[in-house]
PDB file of C-alpha atoms in Angstrom:
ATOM      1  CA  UNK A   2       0.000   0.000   0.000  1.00  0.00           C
ATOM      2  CA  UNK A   3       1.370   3.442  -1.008  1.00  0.00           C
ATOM      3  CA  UNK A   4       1.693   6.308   1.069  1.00  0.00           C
ATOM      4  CA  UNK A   5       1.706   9.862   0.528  1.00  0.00           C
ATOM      5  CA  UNK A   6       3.251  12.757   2.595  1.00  0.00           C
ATOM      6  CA  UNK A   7       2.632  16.505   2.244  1.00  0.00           C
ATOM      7  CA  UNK A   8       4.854  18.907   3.683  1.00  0.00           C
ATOM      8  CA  UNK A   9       3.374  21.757   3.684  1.00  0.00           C
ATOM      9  CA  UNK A  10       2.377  25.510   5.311  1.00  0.00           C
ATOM     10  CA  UNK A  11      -1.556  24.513   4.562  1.00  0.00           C
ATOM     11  CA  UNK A  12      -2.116  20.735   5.592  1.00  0.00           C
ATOM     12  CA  UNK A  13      -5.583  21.651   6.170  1.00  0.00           C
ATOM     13  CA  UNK A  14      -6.347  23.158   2.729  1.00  0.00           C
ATOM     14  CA  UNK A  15      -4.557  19.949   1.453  1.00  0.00           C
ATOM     15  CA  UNK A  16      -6.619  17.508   4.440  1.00  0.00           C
ATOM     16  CA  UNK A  17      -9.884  19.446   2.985  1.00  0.00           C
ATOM     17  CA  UNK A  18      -8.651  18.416  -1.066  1.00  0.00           C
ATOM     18  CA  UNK A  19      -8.061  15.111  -0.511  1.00  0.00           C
ATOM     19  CA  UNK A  20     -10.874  14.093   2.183  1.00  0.00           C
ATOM     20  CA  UNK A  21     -13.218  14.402  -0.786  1.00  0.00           C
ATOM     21  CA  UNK A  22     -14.909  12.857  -3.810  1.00  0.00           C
ATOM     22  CA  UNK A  23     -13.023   9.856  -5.613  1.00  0.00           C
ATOM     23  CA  UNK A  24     -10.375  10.141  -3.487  1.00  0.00           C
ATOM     24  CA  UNK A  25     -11.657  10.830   0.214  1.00  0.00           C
ATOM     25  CA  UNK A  26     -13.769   7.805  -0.085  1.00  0.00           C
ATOM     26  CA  UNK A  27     -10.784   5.642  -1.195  1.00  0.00           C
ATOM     27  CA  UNK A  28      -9.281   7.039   2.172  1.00  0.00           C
ATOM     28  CA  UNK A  29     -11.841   6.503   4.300  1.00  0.00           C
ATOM     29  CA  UNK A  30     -11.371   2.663   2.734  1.00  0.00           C
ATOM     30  CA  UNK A  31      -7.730   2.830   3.802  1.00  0.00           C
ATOM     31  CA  UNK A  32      -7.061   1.942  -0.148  1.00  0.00           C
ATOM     32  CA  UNK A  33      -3.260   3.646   0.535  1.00  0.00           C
ATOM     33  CA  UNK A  34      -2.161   5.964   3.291  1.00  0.00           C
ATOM     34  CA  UNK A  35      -1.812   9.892   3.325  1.00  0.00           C
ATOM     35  CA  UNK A  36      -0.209  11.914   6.199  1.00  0.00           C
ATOM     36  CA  UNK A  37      -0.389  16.340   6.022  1.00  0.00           C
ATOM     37  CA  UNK A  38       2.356  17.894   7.799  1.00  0.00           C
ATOM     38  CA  UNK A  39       2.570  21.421   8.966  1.00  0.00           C
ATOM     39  CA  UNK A  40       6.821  22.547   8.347  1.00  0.00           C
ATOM     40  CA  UNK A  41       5.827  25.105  11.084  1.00  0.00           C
ATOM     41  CA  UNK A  42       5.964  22.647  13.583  1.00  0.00           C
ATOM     42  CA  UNK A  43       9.598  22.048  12.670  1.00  0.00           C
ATOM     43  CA  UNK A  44      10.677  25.231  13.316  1.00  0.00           C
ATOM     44  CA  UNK A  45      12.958  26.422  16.652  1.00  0.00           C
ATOM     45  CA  UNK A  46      11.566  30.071  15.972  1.00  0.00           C
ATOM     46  CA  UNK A  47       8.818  30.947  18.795  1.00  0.00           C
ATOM     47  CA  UNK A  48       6.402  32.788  16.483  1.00  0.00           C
ATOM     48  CA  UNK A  49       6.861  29.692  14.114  1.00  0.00           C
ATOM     49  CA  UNK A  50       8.511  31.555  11.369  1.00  0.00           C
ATOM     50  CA  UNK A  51       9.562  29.465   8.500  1.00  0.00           C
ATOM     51  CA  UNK A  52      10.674  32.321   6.454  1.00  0.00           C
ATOM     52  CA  UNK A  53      13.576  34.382   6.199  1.00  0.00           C
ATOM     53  CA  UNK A  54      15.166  37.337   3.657  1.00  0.00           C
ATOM     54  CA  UNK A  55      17.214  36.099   1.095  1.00  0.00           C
ATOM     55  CA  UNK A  56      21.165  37.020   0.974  1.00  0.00           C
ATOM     56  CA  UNK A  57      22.293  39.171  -1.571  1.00  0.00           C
ATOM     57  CA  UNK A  58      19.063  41.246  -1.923  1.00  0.00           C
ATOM     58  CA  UNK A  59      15.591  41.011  -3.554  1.00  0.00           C
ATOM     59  CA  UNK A  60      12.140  40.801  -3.086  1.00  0.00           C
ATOM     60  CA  UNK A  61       9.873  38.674  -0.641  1.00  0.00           C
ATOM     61  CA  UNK A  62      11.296  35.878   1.792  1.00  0.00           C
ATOM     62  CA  UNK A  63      12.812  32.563   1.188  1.00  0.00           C
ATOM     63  CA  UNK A  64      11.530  29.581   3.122  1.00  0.00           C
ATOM     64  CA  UNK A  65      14.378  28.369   5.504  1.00  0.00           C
ATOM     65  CA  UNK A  66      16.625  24.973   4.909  1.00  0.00           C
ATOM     66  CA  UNK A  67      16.221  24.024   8.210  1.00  0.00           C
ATOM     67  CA  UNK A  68      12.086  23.344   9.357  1.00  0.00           C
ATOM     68  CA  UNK A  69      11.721  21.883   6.002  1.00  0.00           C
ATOM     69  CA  UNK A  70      14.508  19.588   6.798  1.00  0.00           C
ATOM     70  CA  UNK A  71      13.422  18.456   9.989  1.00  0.00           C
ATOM     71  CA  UNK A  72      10.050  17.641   8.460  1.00  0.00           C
ATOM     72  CA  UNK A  73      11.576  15.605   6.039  1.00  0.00           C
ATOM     73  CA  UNK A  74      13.319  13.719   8.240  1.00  0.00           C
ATOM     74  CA  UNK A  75      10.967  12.538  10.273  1.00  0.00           C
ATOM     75  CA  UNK A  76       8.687  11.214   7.543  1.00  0.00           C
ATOM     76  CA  UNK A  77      12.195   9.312   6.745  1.00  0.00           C
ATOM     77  CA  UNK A  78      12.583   8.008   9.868  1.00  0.00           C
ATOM     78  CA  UNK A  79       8.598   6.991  10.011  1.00  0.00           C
ATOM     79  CA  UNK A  80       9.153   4.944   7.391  1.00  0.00           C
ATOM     80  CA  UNK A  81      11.856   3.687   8.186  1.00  0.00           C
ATOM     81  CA  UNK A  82      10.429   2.661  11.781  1.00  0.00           C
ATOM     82  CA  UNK A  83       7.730   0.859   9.958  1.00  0.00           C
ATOM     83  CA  UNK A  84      10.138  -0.961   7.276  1.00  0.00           C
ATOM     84  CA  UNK A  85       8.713   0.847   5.034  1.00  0.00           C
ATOM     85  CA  UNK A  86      11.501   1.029   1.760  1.00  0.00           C
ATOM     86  CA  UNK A  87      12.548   4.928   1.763  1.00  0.00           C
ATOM     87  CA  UNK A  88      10.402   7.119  -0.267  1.00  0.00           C
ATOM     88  CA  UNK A  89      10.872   9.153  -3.023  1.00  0.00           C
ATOM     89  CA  UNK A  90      11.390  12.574  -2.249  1.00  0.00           C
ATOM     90  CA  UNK A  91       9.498  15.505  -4.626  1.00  0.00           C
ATOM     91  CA  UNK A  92       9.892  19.174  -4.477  1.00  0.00           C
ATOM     92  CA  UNK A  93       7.058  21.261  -6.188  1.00  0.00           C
ATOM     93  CA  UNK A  94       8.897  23.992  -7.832  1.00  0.00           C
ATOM     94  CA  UNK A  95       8.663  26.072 -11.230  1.00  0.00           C
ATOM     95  CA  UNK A  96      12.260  24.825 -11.753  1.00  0.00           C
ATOM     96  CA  UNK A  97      11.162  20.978 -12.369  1.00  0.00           C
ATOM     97  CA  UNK A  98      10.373  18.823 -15.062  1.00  0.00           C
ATOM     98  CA  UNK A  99       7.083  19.097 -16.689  1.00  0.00           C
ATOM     99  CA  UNK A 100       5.199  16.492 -14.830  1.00  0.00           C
ATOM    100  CA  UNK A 101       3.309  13.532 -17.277  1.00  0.00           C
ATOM    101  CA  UNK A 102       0.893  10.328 -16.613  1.00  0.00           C
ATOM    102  CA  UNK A 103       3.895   8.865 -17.375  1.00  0.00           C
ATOM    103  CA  UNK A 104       5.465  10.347 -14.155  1.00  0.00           C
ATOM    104  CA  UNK A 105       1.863   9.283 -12.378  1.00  0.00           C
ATOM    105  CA  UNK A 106       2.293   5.891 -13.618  1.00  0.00           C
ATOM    106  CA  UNK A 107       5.815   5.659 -12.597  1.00  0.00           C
ATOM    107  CA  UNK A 108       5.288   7.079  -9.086  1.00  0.00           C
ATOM    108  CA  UNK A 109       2.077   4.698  -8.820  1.00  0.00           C
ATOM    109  CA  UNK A 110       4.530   1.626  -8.454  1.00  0.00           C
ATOM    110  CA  UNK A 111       6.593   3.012  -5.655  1.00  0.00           C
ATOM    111  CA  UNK A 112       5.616   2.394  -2.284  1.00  0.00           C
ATOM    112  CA  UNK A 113       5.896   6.172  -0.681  1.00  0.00           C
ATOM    113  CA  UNK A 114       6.119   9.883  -1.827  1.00  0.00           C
ATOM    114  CA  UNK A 115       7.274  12.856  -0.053  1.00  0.00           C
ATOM    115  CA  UNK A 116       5.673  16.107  -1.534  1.00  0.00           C
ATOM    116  CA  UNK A 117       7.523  19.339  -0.396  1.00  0.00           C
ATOM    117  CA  UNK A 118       5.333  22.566  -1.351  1.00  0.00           C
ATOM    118  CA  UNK A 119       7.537  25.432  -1.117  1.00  0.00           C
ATOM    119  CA  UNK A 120       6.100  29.033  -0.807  1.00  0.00           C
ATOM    120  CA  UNK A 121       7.018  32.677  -0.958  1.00  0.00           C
ATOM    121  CA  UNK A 122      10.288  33.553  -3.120  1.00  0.00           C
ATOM    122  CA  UNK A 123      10.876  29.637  -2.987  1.00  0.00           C
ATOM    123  CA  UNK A 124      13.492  27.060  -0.777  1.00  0.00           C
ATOM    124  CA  UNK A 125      16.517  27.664   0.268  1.00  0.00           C
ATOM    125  CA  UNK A 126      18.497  25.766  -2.333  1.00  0.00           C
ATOM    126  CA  UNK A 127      20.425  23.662  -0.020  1.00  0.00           C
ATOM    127  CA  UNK A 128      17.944  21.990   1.229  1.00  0.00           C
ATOM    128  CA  UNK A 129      16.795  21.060  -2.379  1.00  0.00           C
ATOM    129  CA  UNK A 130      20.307  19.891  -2.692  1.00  0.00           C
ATOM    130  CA  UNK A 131      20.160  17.606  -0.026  1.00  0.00           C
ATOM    131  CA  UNK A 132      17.061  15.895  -0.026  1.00  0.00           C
ATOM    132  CA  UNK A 133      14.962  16.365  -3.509  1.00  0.00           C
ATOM    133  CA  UNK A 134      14.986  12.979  -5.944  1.00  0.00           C
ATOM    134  CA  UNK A 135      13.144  15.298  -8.568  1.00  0.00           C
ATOM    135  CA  UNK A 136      11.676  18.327  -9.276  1.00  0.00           C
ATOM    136  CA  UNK A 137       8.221  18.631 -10.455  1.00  0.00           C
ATOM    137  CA  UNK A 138       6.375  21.488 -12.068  1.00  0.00           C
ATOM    138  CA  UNK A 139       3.051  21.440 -13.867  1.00  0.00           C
ATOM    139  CA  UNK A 140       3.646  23.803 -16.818  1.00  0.00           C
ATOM    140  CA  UNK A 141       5.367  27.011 -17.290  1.00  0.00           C
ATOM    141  CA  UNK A 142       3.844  29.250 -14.846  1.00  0.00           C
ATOM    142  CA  UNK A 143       3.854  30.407 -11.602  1.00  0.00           C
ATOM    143  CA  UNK A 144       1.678  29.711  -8.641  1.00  0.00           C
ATOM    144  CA  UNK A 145       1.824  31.230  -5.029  1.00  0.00           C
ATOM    145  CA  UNK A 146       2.798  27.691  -3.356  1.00  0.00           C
ATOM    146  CA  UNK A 147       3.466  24.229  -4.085  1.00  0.00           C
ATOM    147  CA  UNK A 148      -0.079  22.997  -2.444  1.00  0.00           C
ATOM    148  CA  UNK A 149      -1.786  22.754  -5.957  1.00  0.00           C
ATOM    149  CA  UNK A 150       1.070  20.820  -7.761  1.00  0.00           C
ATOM    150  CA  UNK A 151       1.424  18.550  -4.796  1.00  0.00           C
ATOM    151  CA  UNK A 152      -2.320  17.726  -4.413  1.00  0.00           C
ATOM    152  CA  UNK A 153      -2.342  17.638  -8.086  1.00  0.00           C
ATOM    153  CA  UNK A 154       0.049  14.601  -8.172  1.00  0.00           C
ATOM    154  CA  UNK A 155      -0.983  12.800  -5.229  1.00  0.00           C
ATOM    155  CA  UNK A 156      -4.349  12.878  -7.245  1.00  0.00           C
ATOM    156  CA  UNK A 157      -2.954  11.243 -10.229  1.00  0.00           C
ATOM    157  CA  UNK A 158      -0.924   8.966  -8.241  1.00  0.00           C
ATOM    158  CA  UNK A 159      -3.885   7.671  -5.642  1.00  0.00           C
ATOM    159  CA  UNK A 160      -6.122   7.245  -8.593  1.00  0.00           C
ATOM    160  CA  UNK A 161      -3.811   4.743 -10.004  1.00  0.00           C
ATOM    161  CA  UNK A 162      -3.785   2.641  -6.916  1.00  0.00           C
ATOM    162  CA  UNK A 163      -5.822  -0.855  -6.678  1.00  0.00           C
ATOM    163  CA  UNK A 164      -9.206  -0.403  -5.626  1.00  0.00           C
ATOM    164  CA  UNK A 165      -9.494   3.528  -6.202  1.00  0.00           C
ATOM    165  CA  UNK A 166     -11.297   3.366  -9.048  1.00  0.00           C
ATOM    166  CA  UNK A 167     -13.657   0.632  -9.315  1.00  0.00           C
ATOM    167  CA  UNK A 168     -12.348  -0.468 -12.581  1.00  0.00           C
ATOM    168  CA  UNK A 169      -8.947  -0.161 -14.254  1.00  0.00           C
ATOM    169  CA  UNK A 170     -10.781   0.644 -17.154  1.00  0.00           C
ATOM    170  CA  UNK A 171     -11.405   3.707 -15.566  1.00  0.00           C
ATOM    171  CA  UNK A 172      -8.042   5.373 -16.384  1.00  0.00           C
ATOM    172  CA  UNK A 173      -6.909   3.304 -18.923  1.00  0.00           C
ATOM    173  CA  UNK A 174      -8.844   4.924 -21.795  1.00  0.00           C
ATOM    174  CA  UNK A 175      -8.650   8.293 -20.280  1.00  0.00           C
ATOM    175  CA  UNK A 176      -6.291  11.125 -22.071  1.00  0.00           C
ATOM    176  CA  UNK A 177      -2.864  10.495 -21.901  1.00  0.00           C
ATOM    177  CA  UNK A 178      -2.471   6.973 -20.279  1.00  0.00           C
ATOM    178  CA  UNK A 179      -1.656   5.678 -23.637  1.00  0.00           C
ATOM    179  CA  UNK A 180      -0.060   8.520 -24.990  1.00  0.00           C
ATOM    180  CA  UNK A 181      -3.283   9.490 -26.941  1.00  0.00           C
ATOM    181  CA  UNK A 182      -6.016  12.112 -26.143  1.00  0.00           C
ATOM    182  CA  UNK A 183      -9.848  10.784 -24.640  1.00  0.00           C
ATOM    183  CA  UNK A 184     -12.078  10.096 -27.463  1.00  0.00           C
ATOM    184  CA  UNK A 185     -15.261  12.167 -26.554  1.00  0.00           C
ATOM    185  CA  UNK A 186     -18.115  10.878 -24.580  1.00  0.00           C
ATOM    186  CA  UNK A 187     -21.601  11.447 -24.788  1.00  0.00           C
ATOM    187  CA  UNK A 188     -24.821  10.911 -22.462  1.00  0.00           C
ATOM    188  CA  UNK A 189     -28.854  11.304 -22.482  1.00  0.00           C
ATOM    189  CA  UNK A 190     -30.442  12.773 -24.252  1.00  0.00           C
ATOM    190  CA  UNK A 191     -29.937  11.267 -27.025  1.00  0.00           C
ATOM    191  CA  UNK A 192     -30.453  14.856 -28.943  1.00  0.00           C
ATOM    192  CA  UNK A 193     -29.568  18.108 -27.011  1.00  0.00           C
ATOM    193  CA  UNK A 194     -30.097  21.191 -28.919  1.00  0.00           C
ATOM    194  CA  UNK A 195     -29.879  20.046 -32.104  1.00  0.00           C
ATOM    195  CA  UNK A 196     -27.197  17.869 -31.558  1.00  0.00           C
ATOM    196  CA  UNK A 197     -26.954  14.534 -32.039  1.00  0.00           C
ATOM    197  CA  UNK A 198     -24.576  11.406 -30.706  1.00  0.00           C
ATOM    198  CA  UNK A 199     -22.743   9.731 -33.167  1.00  0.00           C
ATOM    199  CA  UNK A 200     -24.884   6.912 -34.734  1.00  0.00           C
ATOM    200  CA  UNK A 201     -22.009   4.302 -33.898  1.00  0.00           C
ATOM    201  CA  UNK A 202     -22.459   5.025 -30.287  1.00  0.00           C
ATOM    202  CA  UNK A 203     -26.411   3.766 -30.843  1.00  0.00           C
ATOM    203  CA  UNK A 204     -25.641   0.101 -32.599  1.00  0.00           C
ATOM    204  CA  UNK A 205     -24.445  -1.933 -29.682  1.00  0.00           C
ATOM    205  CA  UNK A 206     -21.723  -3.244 -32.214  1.00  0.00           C
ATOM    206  CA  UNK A 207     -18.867  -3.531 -29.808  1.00  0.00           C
ATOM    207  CA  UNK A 208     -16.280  -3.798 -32.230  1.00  0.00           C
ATOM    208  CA  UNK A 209     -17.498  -0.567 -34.571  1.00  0.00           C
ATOM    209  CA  UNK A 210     -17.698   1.361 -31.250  1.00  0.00           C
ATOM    210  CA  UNK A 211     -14.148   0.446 -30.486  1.00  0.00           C
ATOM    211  CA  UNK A 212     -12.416   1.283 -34.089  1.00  0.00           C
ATOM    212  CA  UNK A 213     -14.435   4.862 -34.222  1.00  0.00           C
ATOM    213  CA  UNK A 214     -13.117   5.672 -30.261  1.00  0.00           C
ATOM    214  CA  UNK A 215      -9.563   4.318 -31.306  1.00  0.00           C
ATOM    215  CA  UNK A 216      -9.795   6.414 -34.463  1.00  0.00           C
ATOM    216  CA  UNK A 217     -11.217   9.711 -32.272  1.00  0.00           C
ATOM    217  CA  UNK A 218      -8.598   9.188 -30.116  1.00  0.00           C
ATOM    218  CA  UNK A 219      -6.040   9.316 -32.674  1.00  0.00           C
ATOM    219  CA  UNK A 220      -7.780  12.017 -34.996  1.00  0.00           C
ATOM    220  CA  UNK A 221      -8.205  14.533 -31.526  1.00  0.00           C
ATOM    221  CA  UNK A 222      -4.887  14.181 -30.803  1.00  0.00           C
ATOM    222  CA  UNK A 223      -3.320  15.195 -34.061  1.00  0.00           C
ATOM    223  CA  UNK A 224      -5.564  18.259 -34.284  1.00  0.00           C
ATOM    224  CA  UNK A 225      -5.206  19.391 -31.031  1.00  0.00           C
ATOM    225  CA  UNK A 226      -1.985  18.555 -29.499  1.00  0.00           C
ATOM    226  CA  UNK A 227       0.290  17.639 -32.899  1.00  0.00           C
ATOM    227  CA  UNK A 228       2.962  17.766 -30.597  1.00  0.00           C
ATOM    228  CA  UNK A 229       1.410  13.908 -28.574  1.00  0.00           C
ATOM    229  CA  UNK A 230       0.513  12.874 -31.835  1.00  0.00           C
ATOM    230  CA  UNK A 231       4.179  13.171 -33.445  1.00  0.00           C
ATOM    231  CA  UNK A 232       5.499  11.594 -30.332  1.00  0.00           C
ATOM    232  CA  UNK A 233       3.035   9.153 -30.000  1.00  0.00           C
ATOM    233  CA  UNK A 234       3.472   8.072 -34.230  1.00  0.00           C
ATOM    234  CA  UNK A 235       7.245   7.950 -33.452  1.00  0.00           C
ATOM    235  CA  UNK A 236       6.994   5.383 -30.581  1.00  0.00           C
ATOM    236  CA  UNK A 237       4.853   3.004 -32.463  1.00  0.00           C
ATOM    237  CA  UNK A 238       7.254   3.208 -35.322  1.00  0.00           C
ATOM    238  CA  UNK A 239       5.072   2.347 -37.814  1.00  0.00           C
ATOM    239  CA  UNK A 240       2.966  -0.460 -35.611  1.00  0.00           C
ATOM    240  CA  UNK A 241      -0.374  -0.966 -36.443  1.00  0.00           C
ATOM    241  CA  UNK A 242      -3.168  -1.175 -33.746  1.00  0.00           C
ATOM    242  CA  UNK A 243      -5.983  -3.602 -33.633  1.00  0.00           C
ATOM    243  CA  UNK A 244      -7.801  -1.922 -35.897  1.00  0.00           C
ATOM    244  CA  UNK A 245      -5.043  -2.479 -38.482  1.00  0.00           C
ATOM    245  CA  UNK A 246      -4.101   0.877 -38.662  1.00  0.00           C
TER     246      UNK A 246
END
């Protein structure tokens, strides 16, 4: 069973997140384990500040190396003091790699993640140094903390775990697990506003529904995101699919 650790300034914004909907119910199931902790209770300051200026000038504070590093290390030393393996330990800063479903996929099969959500003008950069396995961002912008990113992944993570979603089918044909885009989905009525669903989607003919999703798929992905589709095309090398195409 996986679990998940946030370090973070907000654990209850990030408690609230992930108490609810798909996930909170696979929680309340005990389908993996998720801990929230607050770096201010790491700190040796007495009005819990986390935060200091940043040498050599600038604007806005830089969140200290040390309460985040204490934090840290006790989640170590938790798992450890279950025999748990060590986890894998994830920063959320602008500075990382682009995170994928491949990523989600890849951090689905280990048995713990650390999240660190930084804040302010960002982490002091040793402590990055000394404990971060990756960086992770989720595009090329800017957000006011790491809370979003981190929830974010432990989302696509959790949802990957047995018994989370009721069937595996359940991410498998959703965009991006194979590389591809979601074909689109329709439901009652049968006619809204003049439009109609696809007259495949009517004929029960299991087979005919899967070539025209497996050729959506593929069409939807070429027109809007060319840049999947060429890397998708490229990895198949030429391979056809069971549609023979």
């Amino acid at each position: 069973m996986i679990r998940i650790d946030i370090a973070t300034l907000f654990p209850e914004m990030c408690e609230t997140i992930m108490s609810e909907s798909i996930i909170g119910r696979a929680r309340r199931e005990e389908k993996f384990k998720l801990y929230c902790h607050n770096i201010r209770d790491y700190t040796l300051s007495k009005q819990r500040h986390v935060d200091d200026y940043t040498y050599g000038g600038g604007h806005g504070m830089v969140m200290q190396a040390d309460p985040i590093a204490r934090c840290i290390d006790l989640i170590l030393w938790q798992h450890e003091a279950a025999g748990r393996d060590r986890p894998r330990v994830l920063f959320m800063t602008p500075a990382g790699h682009p995170y994928t479903q491949e990523d989600a996929k890849r951090f689905a099969a280990l048995p713990g993640l650390v999240l660190v959500c930084g804040h302010y003008e960002g982490m002091d950069e040793r402590v990055l140094e000394a404990y971060a396995d990756e960086e992770i961002s989720l595009g090329d912008f800017v957000l006011s903390g790491g809370e979003l990113p981190a929830l974010a992944v432990a989302d696509s993570v959790l949802r990957l775990q047995p018994g989370v979603l009721k069937n595996p089918e359940g991410y498998e044909g959703e965009s991006h697990y194979d590389g591809l885009l979601e074909y689109p989905q329709y439901s009652r009525p049968e006619v809204w506003r003049g439009r109609s669903v696809p007259p495949v989607l009517l004929s029960g003919h299991a087979a005919n529904i899967q070539q025209w999703r497996q050729e959506q798929q593929r069409e939807r992905t070429r027109v809007r995101r060319p840049d999947l589709f060429q890397k998708w095309s490229g990895e198949r090398g030429g391979k056809k699919d069971d549609t023979g195409k």
